[in-house]
Short mmCIF file of C-alpha atoms in Angstrom, two decimals:
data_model
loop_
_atom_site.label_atom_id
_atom_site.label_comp_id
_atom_site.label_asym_id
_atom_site.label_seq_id
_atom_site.Cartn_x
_atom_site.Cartn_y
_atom_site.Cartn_z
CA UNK A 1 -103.54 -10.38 1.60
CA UNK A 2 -99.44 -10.37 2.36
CA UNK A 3 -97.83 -12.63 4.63
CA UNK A 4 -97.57 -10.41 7.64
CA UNK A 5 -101.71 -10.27 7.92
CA UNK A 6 -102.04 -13.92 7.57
CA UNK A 7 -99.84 -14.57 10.23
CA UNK A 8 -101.37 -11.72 12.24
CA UNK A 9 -104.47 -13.85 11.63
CA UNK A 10 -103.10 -16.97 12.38
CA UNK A 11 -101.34 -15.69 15.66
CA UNK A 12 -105.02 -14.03 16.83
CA UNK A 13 -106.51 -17.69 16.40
CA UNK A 14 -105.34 -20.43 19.04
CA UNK A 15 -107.49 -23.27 17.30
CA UNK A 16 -105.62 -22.43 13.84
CA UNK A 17 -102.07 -22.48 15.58
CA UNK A 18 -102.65 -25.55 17.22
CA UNK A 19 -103.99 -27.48 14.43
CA UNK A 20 -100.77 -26.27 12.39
CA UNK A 21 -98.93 -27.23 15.28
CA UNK A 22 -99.76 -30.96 15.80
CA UNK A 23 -99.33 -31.28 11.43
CA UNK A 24 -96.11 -29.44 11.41
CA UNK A 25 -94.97 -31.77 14.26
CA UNK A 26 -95.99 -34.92 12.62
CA UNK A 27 -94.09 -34.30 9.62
CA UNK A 28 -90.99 -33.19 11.61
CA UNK A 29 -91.45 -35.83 13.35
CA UNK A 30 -91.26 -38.31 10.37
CA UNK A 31 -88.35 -36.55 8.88
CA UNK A 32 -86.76 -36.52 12.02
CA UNK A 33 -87.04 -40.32 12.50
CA UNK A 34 -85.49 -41.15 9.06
CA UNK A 35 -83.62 -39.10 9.09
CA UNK A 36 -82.18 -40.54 12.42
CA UNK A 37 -82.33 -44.24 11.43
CA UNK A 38 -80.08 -43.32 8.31
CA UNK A 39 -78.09 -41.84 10.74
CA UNK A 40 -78.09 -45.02 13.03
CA UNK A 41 -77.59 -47.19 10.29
CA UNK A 42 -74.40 -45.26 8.92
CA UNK A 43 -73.03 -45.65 12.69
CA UNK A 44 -73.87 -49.24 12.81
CA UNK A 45 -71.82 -50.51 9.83
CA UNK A 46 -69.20 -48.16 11.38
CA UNK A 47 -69.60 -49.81 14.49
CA UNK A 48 -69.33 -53.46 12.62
CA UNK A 49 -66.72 -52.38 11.07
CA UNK A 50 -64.69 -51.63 14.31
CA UNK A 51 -65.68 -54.42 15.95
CA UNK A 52 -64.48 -56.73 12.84
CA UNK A 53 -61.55 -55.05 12.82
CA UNK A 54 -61.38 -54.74 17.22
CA UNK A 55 -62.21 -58.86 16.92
CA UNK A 56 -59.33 -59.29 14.66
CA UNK A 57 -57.17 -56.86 17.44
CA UNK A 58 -58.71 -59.30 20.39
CA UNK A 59 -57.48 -62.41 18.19
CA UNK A 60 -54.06 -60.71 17.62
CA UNK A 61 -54.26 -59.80 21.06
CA UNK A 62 -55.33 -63.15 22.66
CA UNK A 63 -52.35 -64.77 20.60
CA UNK A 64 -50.36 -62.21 22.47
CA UNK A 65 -51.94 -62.75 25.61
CA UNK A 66 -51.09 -66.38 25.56
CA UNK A 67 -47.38 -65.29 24.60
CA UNK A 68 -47.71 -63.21 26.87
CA UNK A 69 -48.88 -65.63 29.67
CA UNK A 70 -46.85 -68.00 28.73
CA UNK A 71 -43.63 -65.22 29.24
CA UNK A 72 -45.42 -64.23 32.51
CA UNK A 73 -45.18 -68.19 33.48
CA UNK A 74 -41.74 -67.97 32.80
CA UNK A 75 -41.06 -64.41 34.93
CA UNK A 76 -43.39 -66.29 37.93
CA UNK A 77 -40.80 -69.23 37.57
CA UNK A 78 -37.91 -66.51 37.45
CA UNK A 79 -39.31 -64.55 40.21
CA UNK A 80 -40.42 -67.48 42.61
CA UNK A 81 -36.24 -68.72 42.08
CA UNK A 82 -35.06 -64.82 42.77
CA UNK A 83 -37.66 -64.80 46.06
CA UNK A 84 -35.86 -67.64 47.23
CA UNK A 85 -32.82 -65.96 46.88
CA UNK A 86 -33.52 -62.73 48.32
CA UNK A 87 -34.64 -64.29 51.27
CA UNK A 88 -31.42 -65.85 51.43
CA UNK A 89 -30.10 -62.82 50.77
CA UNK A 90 -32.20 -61.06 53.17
CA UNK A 91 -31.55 -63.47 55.78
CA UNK A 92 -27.62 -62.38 54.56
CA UNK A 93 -28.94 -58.57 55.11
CA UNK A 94 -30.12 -59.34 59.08
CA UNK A 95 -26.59 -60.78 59.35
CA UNK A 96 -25.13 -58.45 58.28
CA UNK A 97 -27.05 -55.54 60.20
CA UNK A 98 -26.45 -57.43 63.23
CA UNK A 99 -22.31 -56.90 62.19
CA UNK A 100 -22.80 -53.50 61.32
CA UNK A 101 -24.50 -52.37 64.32
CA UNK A 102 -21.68 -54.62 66.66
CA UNK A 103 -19.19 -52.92 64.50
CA UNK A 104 -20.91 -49.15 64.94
CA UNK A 105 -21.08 -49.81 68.21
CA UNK A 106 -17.35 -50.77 68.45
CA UNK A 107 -16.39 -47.83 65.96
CA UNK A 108 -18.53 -45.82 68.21
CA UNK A 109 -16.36 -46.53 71.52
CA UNK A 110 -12.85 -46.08 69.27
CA UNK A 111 -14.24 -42.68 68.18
CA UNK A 112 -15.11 -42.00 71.94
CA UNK A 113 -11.42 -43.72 72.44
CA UNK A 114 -9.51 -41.58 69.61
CA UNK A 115 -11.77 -38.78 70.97
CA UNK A 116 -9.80 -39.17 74.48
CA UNK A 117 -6.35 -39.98 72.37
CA UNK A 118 -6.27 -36.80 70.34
CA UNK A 119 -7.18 -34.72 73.70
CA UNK A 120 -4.72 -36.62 75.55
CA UNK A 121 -1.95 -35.76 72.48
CA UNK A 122 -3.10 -32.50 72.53
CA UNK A 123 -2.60 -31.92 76.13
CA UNK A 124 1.03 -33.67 75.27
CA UNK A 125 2.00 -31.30 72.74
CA UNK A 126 1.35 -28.58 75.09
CA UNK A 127 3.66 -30.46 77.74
CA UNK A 128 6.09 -31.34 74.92
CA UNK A 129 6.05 -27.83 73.95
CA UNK A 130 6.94 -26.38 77.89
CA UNK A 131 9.06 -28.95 77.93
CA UNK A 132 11.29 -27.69 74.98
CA UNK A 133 10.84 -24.49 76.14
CA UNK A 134 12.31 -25.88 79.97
CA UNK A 135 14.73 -27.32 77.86
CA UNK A 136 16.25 -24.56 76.52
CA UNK A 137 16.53 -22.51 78.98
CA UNK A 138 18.35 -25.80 80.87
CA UNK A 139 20.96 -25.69 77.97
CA UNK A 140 21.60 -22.25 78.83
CA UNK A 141 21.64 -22.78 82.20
CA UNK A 142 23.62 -26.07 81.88
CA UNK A 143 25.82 -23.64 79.37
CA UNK A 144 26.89 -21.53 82.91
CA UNK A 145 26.94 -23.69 84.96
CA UNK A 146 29.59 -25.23 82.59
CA UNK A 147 31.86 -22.20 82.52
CA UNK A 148 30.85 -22.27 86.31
CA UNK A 149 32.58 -25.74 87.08
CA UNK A 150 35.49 -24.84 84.39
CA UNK A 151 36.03 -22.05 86.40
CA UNK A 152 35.35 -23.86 89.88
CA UNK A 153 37.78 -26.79 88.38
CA UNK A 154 40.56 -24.34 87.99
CA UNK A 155 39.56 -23.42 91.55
CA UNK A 156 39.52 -26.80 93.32
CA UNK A 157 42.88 -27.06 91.34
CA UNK A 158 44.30 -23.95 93.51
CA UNK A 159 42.76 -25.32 96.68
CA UNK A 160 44.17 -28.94 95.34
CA UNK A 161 47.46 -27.73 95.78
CA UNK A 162 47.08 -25.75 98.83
CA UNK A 163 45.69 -28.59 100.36
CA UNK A 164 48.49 -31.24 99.79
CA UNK A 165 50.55 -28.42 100.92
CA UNK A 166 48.28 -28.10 104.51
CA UNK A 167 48.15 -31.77 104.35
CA UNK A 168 52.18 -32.11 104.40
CA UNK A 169 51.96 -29.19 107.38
CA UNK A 170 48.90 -31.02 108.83
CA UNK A 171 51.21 -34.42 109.46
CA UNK A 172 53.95 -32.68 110.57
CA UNK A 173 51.63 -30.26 113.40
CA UNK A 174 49.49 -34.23 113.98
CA UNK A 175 53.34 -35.39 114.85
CA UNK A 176 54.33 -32.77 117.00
CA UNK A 177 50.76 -32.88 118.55
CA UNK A 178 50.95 -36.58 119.52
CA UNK A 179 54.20 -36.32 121.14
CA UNK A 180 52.71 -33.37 123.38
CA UNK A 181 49.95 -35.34 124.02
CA UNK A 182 51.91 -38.05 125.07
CA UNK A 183 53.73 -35.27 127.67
CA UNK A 184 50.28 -34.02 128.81
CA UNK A 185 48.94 -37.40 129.73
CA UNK A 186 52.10 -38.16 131.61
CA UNK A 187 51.87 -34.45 133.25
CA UNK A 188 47.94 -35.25 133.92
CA UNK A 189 48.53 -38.51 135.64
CA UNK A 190 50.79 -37.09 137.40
CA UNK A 191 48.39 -34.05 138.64
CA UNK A 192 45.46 -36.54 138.98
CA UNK A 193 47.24 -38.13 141.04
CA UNK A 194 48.00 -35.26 143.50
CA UNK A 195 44.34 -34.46 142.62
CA UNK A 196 43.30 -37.71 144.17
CA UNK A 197 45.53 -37.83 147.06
CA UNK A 198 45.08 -34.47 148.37
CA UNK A 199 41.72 -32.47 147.32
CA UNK A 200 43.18 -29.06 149.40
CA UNK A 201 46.18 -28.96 146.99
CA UNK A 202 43.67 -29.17 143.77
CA UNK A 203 42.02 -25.79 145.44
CA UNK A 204 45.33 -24.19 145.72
CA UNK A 205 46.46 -25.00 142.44
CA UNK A 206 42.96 -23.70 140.99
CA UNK A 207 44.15 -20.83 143.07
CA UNK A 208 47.18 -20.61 141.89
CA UNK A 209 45.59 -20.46 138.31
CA UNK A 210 43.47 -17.83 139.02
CA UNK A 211 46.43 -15.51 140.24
CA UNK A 212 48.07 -16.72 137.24
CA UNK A 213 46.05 -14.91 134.93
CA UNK A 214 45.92 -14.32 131.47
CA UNK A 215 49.57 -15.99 131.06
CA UNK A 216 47.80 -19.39 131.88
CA UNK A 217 44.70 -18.81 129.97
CA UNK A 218 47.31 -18.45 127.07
CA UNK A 219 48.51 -21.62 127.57
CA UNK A 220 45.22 -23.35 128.13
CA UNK A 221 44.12 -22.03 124.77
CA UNK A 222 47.38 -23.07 123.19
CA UNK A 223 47.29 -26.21 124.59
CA UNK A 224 44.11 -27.03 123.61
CA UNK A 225 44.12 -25.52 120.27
CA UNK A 226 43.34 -27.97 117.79
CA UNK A 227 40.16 -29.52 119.93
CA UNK A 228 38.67 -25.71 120.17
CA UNK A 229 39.02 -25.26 116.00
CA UNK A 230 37.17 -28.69 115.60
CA UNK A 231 34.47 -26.55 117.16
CA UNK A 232 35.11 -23.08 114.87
CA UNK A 233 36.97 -21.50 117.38
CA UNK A 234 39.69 -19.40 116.51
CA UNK A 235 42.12 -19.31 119.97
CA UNK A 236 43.68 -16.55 118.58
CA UNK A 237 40.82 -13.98 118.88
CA UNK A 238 39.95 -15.06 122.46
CA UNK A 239 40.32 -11.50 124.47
CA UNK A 240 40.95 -11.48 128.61
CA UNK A 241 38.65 -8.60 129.86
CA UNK A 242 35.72 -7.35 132.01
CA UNK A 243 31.87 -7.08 131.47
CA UNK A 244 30.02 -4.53 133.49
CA UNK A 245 26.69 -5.69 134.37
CA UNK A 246 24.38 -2.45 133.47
CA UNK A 247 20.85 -3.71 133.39
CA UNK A 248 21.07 -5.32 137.20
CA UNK A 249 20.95 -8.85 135.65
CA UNK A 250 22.87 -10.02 138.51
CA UNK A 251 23.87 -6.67 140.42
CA UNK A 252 24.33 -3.19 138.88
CA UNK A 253 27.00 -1.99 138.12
CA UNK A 254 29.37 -4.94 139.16
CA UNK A 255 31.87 -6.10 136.49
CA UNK A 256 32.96 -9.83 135.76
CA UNK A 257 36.35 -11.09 134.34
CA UNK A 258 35.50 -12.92 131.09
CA UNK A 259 37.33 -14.34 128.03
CA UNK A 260 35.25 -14.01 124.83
CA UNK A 261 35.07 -12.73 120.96
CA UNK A 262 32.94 -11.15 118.63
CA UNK A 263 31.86 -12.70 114.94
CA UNK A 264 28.87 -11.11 113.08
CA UNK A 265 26.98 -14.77 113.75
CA UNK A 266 27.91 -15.15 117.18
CA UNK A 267 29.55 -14.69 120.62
CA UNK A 268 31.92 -16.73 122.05
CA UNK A 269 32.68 -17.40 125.35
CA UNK A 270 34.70 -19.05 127.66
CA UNK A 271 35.95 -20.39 131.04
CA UNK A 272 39.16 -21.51 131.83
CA UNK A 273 40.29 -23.65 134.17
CA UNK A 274 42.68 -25.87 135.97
CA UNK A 275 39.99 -28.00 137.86
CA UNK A 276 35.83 -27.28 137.20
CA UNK A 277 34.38 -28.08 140.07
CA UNK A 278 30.73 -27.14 140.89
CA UNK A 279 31.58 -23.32 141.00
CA UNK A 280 31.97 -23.47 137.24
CA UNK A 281 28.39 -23.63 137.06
CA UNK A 282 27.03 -20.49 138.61
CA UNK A 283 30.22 -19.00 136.81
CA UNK A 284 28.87 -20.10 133.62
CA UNK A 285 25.50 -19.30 133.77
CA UNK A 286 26.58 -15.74 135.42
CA UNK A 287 27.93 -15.15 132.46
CA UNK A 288 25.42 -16.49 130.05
CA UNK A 289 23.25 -14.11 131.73
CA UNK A 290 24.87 -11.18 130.98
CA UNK A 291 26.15 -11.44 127.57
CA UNK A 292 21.99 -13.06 126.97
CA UNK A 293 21.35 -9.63 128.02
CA UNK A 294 23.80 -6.88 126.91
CA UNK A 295 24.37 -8.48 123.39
CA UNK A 296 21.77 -9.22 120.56
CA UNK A 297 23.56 -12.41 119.13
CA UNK A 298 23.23 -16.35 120.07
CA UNK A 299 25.80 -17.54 122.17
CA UNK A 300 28.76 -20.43 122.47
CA UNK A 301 30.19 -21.03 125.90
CA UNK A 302 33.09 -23.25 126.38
CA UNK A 303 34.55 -24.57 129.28
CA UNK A 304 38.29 -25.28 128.56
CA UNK A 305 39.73 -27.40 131.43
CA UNK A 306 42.12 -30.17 132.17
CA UNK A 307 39.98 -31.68 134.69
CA UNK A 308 36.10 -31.49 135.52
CA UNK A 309 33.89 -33.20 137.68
CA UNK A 310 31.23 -35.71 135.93
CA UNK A 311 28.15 -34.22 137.70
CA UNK A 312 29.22 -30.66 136.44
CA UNK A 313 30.14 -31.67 133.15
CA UNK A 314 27.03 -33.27 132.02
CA UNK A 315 25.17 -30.22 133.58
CA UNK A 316 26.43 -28.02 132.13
CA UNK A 317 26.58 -30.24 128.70
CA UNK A 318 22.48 -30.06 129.52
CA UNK A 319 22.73 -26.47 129.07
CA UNK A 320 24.35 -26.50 125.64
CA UNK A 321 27.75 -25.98 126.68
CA UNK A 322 30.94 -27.56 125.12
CA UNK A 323 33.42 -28.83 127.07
CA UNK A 324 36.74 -29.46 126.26
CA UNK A 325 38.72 -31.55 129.03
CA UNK A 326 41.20 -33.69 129.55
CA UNK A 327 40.06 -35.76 132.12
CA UNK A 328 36.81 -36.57 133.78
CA UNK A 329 36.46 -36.72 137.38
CA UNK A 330 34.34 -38.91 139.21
#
């Protein structure tokens, strides 16, 4: 019979595999057994032999441990002696911190401080900056004004001379002036005193003066001369002659004597006379009137006289008026 029918057979019959089953396993089972306590056994004198040899390690190491502790003893004594002194020098540290944060704080107010400074030179460089720029256009302009004065200096020079020369003419005019006005005031007291002895003849000598005309306006003017330029008056270009009154001011068409002249700043006017009396007034302001009205320029009205009354003169002084007078009456 081959093998493939007896194991046919033996595979069709449970009772025969089973009983080849449990004596199969048995004597696996033994060789598997010795087979593992040979096994053990090599392991175990492997295993003695490592732990000889790790019990020599442990001695080795136990020596070192002790070294070791012994080192560590040291390093605790080491460390316990450095602890000491880091907390000193931690205690240094807070210190410290507390001087670093006071000085942050005070580096922090000169930043804010140099912070202010450099705006503050900034805005300063700008001024400095105009400034030269102001500057040199003030050289240049000091640089004219230079040849300006050099030129004026040569100028006052001129006038320098001309002046010592007017000066020299001045003394000898103030000479001849003070010896007429030492022949008016002995004239005028001797007027006044006709004036105050007998008012009629004062009205007939102011008559008199009118009839006299322009002749004695001529020498009122004259007489007076130096008085009327103190005010800007030139005597010269005082003109005898009528205004017609054309608007009806005071009445149309009526014409008043008047002495005046003509500048391009203003108009001047003037009465003349012996004696003002009250009647100066109304003639003054007549003629105020009209030249207000016929002539677009500001006015200056004199009153030339040797004599006026007190009352009229500081009326009419009230009104802006100059007088010019050699006597005031009371």
């Amino acid at each position: 019979m081959s093998s493939e029918k007896v194991v046919d057979e033996i595979l069709r019959n449970p009772q025969l595999i089973s009983a080849i089953a449990d004596r199969v396993y048995e004597k696996l089972k033994d060789e598997i057994v010795i087979k593992r306590l040979e096994e053990n056994t090599r392991s175990i004198q492997i295993l003695q032999e490592a732990v000889k040899s790790l019990q020599e390690e442990v001695k080795k190491q136990g020596e070192a441990i002790v070294s070791l502790q012994q080192e560590v003893k040291r390093h605790g004594e080491a460390i316990t002696s450095l602890q000491q002194e880091v907390k000193k020098q931690g205690e240094a540290i807070v210190s410290l911190q507390e001087a670093v944060k006071s000085l942050q704080e005070e580096v922090k107010r000169h930043g804010e401080a140099i912070t202010s400074l450099q705006e503050a030179v900034k805005s300063l460089q700008e001024e400095v900056k105009k400034q030269g720029e102001a500057i040199v256009s003030l050289q240049q302009e000091v640089k004219r004004h230079g040849e300006a004065i050099t030129s004026l200096q040569e100028e006052v020079k001129r006038h320098g001379e001309a002046i010592t020369s007017l000066q020299q003419e001045v003394k000898k005019q103030g000479e001849a002036i003070v010896s007429l006005q030492k022949e008016i005031e002995r004239h005028s007291r001797i007027i006044l005193r006709l004036v105050r002895s007998q008012k009629k003849f004062s009205v007939e000598l102011g008559s008199f003066t009118s009839r006299a005309g322009k002749g004695f306006e001529r020498t009122m003017l004259k007489l007076y001369r130096k008085a009327l330029e103190l005010h800007g008056v030139d005597p010269k270009r005082v003109e005898h002659g009528t205004i017609v009154d054309t608007v009806g001011v005071i009445e149309k068409g009526r014409s008043f004597e008047v002495d005046f002249y003509e500048t391009n700043d203003y108009i001047y006017v003037f009465e003349i006379k012996n004696f003002s009396d009250k009647g100066v007034i109304d003639q003054v302001f007549i003629r105020k009137k009209l030249f207000s009205a016929l002539y677009n320029k500001p006015l200056k009205v004199f009153v030339v006289t040797n004599y006026i009354e007190k009352e009229v003169k500081e009326k009419l002084e009230k009104e802006g008026v100059e007088i010019i007078a050699s006597y005031v009456v009371d």
